[in-house]
mmCIF file of C-alpha atoms and ligand atoms in Angstrom:
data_model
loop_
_atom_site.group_PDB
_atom_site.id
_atom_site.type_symbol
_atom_site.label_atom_id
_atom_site.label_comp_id
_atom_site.label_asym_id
_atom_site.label_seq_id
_atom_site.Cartn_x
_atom_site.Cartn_y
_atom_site.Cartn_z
ATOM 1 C CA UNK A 207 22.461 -26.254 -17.672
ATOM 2 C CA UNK A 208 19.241 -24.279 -18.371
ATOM 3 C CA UNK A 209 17.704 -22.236 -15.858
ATOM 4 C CA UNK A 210 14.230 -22.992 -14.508
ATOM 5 C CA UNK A 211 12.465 -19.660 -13.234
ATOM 6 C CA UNK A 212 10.330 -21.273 -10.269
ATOM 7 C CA UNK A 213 9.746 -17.410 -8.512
ATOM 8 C CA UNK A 214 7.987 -14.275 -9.915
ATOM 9 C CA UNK A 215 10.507 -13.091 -11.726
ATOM 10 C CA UNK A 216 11.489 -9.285 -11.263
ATOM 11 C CA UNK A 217 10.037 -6.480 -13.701
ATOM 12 C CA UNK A 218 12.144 -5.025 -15.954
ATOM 13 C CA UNK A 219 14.173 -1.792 -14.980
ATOM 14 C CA UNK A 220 13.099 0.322 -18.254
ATOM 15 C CA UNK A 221 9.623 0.446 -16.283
ATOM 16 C CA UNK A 222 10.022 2.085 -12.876
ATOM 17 C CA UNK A 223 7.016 3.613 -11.692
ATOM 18 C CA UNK A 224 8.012 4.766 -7.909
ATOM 19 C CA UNK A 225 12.047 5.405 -7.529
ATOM 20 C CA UNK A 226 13.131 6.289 -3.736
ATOM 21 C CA UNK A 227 16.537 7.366 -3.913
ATOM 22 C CA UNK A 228 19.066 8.411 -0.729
ATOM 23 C CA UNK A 229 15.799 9.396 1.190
ATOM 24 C CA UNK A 230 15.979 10.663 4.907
ATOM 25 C CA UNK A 231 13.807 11.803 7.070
ATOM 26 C CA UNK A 232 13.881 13.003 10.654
ATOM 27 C CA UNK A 233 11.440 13.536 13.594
ATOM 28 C CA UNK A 234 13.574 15.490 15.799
ATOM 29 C CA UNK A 235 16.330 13.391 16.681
ATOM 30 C CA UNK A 236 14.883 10.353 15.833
ATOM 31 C CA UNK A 237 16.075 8.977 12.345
ATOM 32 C CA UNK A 238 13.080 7.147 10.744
ATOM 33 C CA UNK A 239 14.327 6.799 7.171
ATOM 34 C CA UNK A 240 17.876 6.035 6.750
ATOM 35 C CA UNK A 241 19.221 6.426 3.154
ATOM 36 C CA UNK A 242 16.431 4.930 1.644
ATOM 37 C CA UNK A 243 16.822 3.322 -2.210
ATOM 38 C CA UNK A 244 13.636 1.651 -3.304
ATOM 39 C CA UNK A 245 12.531 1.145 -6.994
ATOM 40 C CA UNK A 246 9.249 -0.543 -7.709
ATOM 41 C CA UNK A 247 8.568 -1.106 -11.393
ATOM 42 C CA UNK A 248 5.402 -0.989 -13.180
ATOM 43 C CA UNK A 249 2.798 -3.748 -11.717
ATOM 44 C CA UNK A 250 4.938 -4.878 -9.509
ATOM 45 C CA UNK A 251 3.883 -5.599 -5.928
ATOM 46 C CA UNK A 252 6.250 -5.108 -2.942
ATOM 47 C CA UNK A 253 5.737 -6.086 0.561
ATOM 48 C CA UNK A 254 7.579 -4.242 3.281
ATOM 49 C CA UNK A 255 7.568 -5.982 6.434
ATOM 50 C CA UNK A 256 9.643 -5.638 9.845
ATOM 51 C CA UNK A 257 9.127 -4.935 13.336
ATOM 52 C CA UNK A 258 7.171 -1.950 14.762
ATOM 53 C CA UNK A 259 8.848 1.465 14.437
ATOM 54 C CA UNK A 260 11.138 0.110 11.895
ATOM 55 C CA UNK A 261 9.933 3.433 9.423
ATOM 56 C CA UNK A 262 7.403 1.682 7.403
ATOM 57 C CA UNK A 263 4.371 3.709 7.849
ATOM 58 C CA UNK A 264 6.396 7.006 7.521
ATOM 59 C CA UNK A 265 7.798 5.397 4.202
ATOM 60 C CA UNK A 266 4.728 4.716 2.761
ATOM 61 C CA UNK A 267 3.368 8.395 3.920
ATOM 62 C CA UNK A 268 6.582 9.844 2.154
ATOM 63 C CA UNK A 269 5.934 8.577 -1.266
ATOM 64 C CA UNK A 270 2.362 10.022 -1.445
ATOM 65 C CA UNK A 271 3.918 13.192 0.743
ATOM 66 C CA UNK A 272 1.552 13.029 3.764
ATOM 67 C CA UNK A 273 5.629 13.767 4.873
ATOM 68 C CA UNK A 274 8.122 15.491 3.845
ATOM 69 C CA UNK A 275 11.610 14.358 3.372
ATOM 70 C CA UNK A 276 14.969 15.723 4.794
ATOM 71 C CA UNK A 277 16.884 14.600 1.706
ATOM 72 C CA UNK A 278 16.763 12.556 -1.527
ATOM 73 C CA UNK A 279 14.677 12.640 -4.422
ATOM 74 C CA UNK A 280 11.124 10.655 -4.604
ATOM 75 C CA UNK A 281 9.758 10.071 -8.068
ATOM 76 C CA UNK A 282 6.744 9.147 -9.569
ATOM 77 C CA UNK A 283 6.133 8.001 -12.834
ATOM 78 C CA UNK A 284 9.481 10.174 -13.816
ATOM 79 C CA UNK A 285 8.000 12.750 -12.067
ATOM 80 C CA UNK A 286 9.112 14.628 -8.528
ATOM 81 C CA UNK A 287 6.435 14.766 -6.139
ATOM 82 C CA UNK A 288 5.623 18.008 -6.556
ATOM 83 C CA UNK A 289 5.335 20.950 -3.260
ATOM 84 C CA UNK A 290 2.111 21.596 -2.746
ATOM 85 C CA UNK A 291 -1.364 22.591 -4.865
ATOM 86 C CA UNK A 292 -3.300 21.145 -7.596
ATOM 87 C CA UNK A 293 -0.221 19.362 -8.344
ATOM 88 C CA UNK A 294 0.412 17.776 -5.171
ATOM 89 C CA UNK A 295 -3.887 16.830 -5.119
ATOM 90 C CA UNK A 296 -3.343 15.344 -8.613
ATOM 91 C CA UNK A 297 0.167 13.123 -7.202
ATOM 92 C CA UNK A 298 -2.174 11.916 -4.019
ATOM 93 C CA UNK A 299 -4.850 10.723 -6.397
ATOM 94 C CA UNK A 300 -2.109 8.992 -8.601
ATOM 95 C CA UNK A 301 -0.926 6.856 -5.521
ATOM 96 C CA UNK A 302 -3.866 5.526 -3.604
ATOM 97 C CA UNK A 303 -3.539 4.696 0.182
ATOM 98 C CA UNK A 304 -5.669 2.810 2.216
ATOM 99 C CA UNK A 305 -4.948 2.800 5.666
ATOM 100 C CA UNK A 306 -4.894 0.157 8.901
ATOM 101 C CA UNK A 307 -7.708 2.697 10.104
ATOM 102 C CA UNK A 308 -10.607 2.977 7.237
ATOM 103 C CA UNK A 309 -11.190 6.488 6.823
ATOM 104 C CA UNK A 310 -14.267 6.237 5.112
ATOM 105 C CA UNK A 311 -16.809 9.587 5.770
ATOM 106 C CA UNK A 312 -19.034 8.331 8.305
ATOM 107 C CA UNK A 313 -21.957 11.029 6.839
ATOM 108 C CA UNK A 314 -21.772 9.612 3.774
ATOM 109 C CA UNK A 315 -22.719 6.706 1.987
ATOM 110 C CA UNK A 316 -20.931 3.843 0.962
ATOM 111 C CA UNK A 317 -21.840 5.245 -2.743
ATOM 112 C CA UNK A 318 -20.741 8.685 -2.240
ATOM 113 C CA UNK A 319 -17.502 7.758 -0.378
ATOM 114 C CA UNK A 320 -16.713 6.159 -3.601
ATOM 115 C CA UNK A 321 -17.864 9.117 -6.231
ATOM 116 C CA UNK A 322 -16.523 12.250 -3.742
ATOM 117 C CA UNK A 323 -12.416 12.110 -4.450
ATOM 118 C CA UNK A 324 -13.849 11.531 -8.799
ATOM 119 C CA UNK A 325 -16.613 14.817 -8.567
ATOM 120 C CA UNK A 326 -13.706 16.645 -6.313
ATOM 121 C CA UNK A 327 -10.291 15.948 -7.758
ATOM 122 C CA UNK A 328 -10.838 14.461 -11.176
ATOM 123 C CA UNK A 329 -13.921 16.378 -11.827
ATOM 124 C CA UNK A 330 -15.620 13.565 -13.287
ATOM 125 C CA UNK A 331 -19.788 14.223 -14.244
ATOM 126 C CA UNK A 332 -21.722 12.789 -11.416
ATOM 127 C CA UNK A 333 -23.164 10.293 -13.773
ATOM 128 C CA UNK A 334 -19.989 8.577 -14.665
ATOM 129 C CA UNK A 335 -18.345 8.952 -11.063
ATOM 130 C CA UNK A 336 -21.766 6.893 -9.906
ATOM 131 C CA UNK A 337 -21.397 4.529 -12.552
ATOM 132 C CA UNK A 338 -17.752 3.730 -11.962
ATOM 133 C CA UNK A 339 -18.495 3.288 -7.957
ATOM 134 C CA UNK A 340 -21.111 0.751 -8.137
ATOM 135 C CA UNK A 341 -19.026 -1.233 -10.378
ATOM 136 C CA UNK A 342 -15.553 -0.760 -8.480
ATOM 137 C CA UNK A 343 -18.290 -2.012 -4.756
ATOM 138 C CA UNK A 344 -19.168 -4.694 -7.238
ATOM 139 C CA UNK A 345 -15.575 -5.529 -8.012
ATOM 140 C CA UNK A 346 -14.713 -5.829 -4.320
ATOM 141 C CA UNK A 347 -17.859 -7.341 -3.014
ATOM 142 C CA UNK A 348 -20.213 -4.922 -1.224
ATOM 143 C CA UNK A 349 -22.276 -3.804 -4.234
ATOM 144 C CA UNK A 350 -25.419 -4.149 -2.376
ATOM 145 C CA UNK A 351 -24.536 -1.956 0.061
ATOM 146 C CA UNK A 352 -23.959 0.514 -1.923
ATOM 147 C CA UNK A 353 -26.653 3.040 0.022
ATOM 148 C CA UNK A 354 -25.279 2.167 3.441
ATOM 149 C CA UNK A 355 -23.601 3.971 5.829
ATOM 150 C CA UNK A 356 -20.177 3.429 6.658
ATOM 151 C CA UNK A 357 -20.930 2.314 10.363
ATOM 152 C CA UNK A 358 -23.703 -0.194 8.895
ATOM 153 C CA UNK A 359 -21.249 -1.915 7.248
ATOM 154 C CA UNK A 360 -18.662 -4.897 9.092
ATOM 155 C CA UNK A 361 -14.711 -3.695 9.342
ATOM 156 C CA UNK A 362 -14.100 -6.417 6.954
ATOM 157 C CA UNK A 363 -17.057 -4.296 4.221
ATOM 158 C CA UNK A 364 -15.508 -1.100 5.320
ATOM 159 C CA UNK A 365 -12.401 -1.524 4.525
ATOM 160 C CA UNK A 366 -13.189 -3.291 1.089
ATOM 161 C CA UNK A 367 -14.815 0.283 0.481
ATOM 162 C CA UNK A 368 -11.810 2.267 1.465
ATOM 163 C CA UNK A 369 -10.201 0.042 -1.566
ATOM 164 C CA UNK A 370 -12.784 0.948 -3.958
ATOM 165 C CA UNK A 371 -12.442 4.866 -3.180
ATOM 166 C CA UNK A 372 -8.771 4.455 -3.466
ATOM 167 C CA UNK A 373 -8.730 3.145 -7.255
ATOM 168 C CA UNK A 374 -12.009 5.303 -8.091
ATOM 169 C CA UNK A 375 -9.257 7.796 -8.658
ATOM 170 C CA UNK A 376 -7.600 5.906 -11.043
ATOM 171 C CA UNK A 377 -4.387 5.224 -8.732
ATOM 172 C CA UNK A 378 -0.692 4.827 -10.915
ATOM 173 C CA UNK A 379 -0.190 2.179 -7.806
ATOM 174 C CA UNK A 380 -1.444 1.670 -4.377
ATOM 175 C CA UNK A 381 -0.297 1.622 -1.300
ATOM 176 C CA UNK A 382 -1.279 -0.555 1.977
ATOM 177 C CA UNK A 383 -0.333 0.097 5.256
ATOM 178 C CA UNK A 384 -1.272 -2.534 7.587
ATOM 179 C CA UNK A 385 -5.196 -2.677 5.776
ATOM 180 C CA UNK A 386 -6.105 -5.818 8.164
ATOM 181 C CA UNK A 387 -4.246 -5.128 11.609
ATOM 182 C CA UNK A 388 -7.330 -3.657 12.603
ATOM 183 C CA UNK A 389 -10.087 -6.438 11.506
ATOM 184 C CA UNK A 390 -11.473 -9.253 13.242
ATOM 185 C CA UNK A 391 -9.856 -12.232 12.111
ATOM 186 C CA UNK A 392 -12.739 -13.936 10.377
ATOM 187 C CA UNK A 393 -12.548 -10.541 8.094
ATOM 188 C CA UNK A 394 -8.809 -10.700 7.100
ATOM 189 C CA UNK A 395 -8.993 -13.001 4.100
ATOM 190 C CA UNK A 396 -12.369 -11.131 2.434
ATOM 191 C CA UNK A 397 -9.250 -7.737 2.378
ATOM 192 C CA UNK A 398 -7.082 -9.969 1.547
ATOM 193 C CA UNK A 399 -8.458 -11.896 -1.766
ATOM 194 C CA UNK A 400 -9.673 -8.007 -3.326
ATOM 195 C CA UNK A 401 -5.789 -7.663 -2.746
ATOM 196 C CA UNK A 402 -4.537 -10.529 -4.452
ATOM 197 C CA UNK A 403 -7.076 -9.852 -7.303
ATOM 198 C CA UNK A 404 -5.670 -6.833 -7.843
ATOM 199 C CA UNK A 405 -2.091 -7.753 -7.694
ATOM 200 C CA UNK A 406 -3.084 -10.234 -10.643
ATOM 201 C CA UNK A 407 -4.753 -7.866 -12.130
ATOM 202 C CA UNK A 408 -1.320 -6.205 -12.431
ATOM 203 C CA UNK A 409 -1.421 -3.243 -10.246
ATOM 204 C CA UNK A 410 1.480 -1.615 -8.822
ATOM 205 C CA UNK A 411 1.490 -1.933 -5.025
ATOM 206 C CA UNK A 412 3.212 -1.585 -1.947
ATOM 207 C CA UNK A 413 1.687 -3.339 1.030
ATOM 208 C CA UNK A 414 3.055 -3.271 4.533
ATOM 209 C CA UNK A 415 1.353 -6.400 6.092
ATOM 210 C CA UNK A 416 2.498 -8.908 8.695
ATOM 211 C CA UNK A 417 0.163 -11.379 6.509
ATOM 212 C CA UNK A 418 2.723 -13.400 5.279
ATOM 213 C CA UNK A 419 0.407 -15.996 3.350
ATOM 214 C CA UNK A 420 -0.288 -12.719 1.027
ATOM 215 C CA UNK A 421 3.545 -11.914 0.745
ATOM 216 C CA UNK A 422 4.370 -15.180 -0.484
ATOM 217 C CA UNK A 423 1.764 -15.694 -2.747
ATOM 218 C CA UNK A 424 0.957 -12.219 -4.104
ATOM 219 C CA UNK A 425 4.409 -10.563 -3.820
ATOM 220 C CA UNK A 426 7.377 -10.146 -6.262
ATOM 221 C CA UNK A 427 9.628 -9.100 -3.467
ATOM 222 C CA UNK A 428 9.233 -8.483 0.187
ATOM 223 C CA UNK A 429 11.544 -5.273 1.458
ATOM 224 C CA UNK A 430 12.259 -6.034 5.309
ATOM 225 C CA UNK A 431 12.889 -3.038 7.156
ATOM 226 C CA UNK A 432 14.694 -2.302 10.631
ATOM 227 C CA UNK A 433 15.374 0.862 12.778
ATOM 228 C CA UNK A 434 14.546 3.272 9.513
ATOM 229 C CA UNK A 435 16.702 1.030 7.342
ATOM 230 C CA UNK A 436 16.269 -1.612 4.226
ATOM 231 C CA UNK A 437 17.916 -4.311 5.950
ATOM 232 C CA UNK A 438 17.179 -7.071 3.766
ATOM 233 C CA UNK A 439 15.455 -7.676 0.272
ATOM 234 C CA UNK A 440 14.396 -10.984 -1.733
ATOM 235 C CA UNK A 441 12.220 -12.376 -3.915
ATOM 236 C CA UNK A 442 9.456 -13.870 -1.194
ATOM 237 C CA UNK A 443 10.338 -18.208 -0.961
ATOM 238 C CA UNK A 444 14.223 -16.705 -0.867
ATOM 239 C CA UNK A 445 13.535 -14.409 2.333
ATOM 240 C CA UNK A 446 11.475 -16.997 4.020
ATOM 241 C CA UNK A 447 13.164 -19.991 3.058
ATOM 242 C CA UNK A 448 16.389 -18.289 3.630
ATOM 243 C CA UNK A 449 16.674 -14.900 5.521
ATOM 244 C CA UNK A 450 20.285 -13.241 5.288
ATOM 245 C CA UNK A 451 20.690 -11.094 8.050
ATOM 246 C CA UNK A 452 20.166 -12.235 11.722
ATOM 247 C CA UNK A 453 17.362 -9.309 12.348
ATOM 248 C CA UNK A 454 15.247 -11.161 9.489
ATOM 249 C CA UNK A 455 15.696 -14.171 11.032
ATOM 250 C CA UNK A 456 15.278 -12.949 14.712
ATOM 251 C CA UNK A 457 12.160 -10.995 13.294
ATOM 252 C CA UNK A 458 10.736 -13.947 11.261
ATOM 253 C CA UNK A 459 11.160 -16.434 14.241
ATOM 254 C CA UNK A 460 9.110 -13.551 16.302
ATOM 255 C CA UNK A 461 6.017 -14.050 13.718
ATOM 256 C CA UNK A 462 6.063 -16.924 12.364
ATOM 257 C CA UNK A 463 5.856 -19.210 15.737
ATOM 258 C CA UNK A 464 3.815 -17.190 17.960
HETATM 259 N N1 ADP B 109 4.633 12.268 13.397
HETATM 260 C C1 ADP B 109 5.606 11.702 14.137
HETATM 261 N N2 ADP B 109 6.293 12.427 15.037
HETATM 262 C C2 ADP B 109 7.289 11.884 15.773
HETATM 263 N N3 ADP B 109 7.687 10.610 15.662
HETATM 264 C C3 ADP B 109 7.036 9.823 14.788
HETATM 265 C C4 ADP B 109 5.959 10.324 13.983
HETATM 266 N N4 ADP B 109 5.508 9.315 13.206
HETATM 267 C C5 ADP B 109 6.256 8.243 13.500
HETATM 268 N N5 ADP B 109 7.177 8.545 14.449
HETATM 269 C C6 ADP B 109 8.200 7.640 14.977
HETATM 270 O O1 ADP B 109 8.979 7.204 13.872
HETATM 271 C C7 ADP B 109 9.326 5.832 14.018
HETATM 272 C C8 ADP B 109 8.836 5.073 12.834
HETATM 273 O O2 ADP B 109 7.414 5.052 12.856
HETATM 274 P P1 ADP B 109 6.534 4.324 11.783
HETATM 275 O O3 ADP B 109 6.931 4.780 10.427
HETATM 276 O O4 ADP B 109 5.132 4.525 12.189
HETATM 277 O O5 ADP B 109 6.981 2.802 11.979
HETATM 278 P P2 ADP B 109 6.211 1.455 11.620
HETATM 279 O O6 ADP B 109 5.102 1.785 10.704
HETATM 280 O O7 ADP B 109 7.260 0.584 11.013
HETATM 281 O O8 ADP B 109 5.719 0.890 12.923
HETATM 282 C C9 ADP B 109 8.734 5.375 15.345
HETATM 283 O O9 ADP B 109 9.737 5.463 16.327
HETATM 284 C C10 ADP B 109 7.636 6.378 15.590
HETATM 285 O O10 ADP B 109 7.387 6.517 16.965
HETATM 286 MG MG1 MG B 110 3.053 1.450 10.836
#
């Protein structure tokens, strides 16, 4: 019998880019990250999904060290995220984050949001920083407002500019935390499709979304995560078609019938 490979299939393990292993972190007593082992190879794209205080926010913070963790070993690239310094500014522009929440400058323009983290951090000439920005706005659809302001612009514009600033540096992969929670619905899919185009482009990403149109077409593998744990993990028709473990499923029911 031959096989017939009908899912994305998973990337080879000779090409991890981001390797969580045995990670733990604390906030007090509370136990947000519970033994965490997480490898995401080179242009892959993982969705993390589960309910609300599950740890996925503080897992995505961990891996470009807006956190700290208690114990276990992050790497990226082969490489330990390093302390603090020039080191640790060079790791954040490696993994670019874009947030529920845009974050653009809101006294600068759309233009200079874009060129700041190249001039600052990769001490690009202002020439080729400019250049690059107008054709990353292009790239995601809000060339033309290039001279704006960030509060000119819709949620759905600003946060397609908080993507553009993000890979301006270059990013090894990216990371999405909940980038459309915050948008007016008739905004979600404009996010969205710079998304997919970029997972097809073959970044490496990590995306916690409750968009689960984008998981199943866009992901290789959707983590689901419960009270600081990895509960679950498939390959995206195998976890919805088929959850394993009855917080999935419970979880699942939750948002897909609501
Ligand atoms: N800076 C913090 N200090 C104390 N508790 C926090 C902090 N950040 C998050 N938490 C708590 O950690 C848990 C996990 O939070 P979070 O990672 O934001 O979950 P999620 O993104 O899955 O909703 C929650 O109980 C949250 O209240
Ligand atoms: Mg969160």
């Amino acid at each position: 019998m031959t096989e017939v490979s009908v899912t994305k299939d998973a990337k080879p393990a000779a090409d991890d880019l981001v390797v969580l292993k045995g990670v733990n972190k604390h906030f007090g007593a509370l136990h947000v990250l519970q033994d965490i082992d997480m490898t995401i190879a080179r242009g892959e794209v993982v969705v993390v999904i589960g309910p609300s205080g599950s740890g996925k926010s503080t897992l995505c913070r961990t891996i470009n060290r807006l956190e700290t963790v208690d114990s276990g070993t992050i790497t990226i690239d082969g490489k330990p995220l390093p302390q603090e310094g020039k080191e640790l500014a060079k790791l954040r522009a490696d993994v670019g984050m874009v947030f529920q929440s845009f974050n653009l400058f809101a006294h600068k323009t759309v233009l200079e949001n874009v060129m700041l983290g190249q001039t600052k951090v990769r001490r690009t000439a202002k020439a080729e920083a400019e250049a690059k920005a107008r054709t990353l706005l292009d790239r995601v659809g809000v060339g033309s407002q290039a001279d704006k302001y960030p509060a000119q612009l819709s949620g759905g514009q600003q946060q397609r500019v908080a993507i553009a600033r993000a890979l301006a540096m270059g990013p090894k992969v990216m990371l999405f935390d909940e980038p459309t929670s915050a948008l007016d619905p008739e905004m979600i899919n404009e996010v969205l499709e710079v998304m997919q185009q970029l997972a097809r482009d073959g970044m490496t990403m990590v995306v916690v979304t409750h968009e689960m149109g984008f998981a199943r077409s866009a992901a290789n593998r959707v983590v689901f995560m419960a009270d600081g744990r990895i509960v679950e993990e498939a390959v995206p028709d195998q976890f919805f078609s088929n959850p394993r473990s009855d917080r999935a499923k419970d979880f699942l029911s939750k948002i897909l019938h609501h």
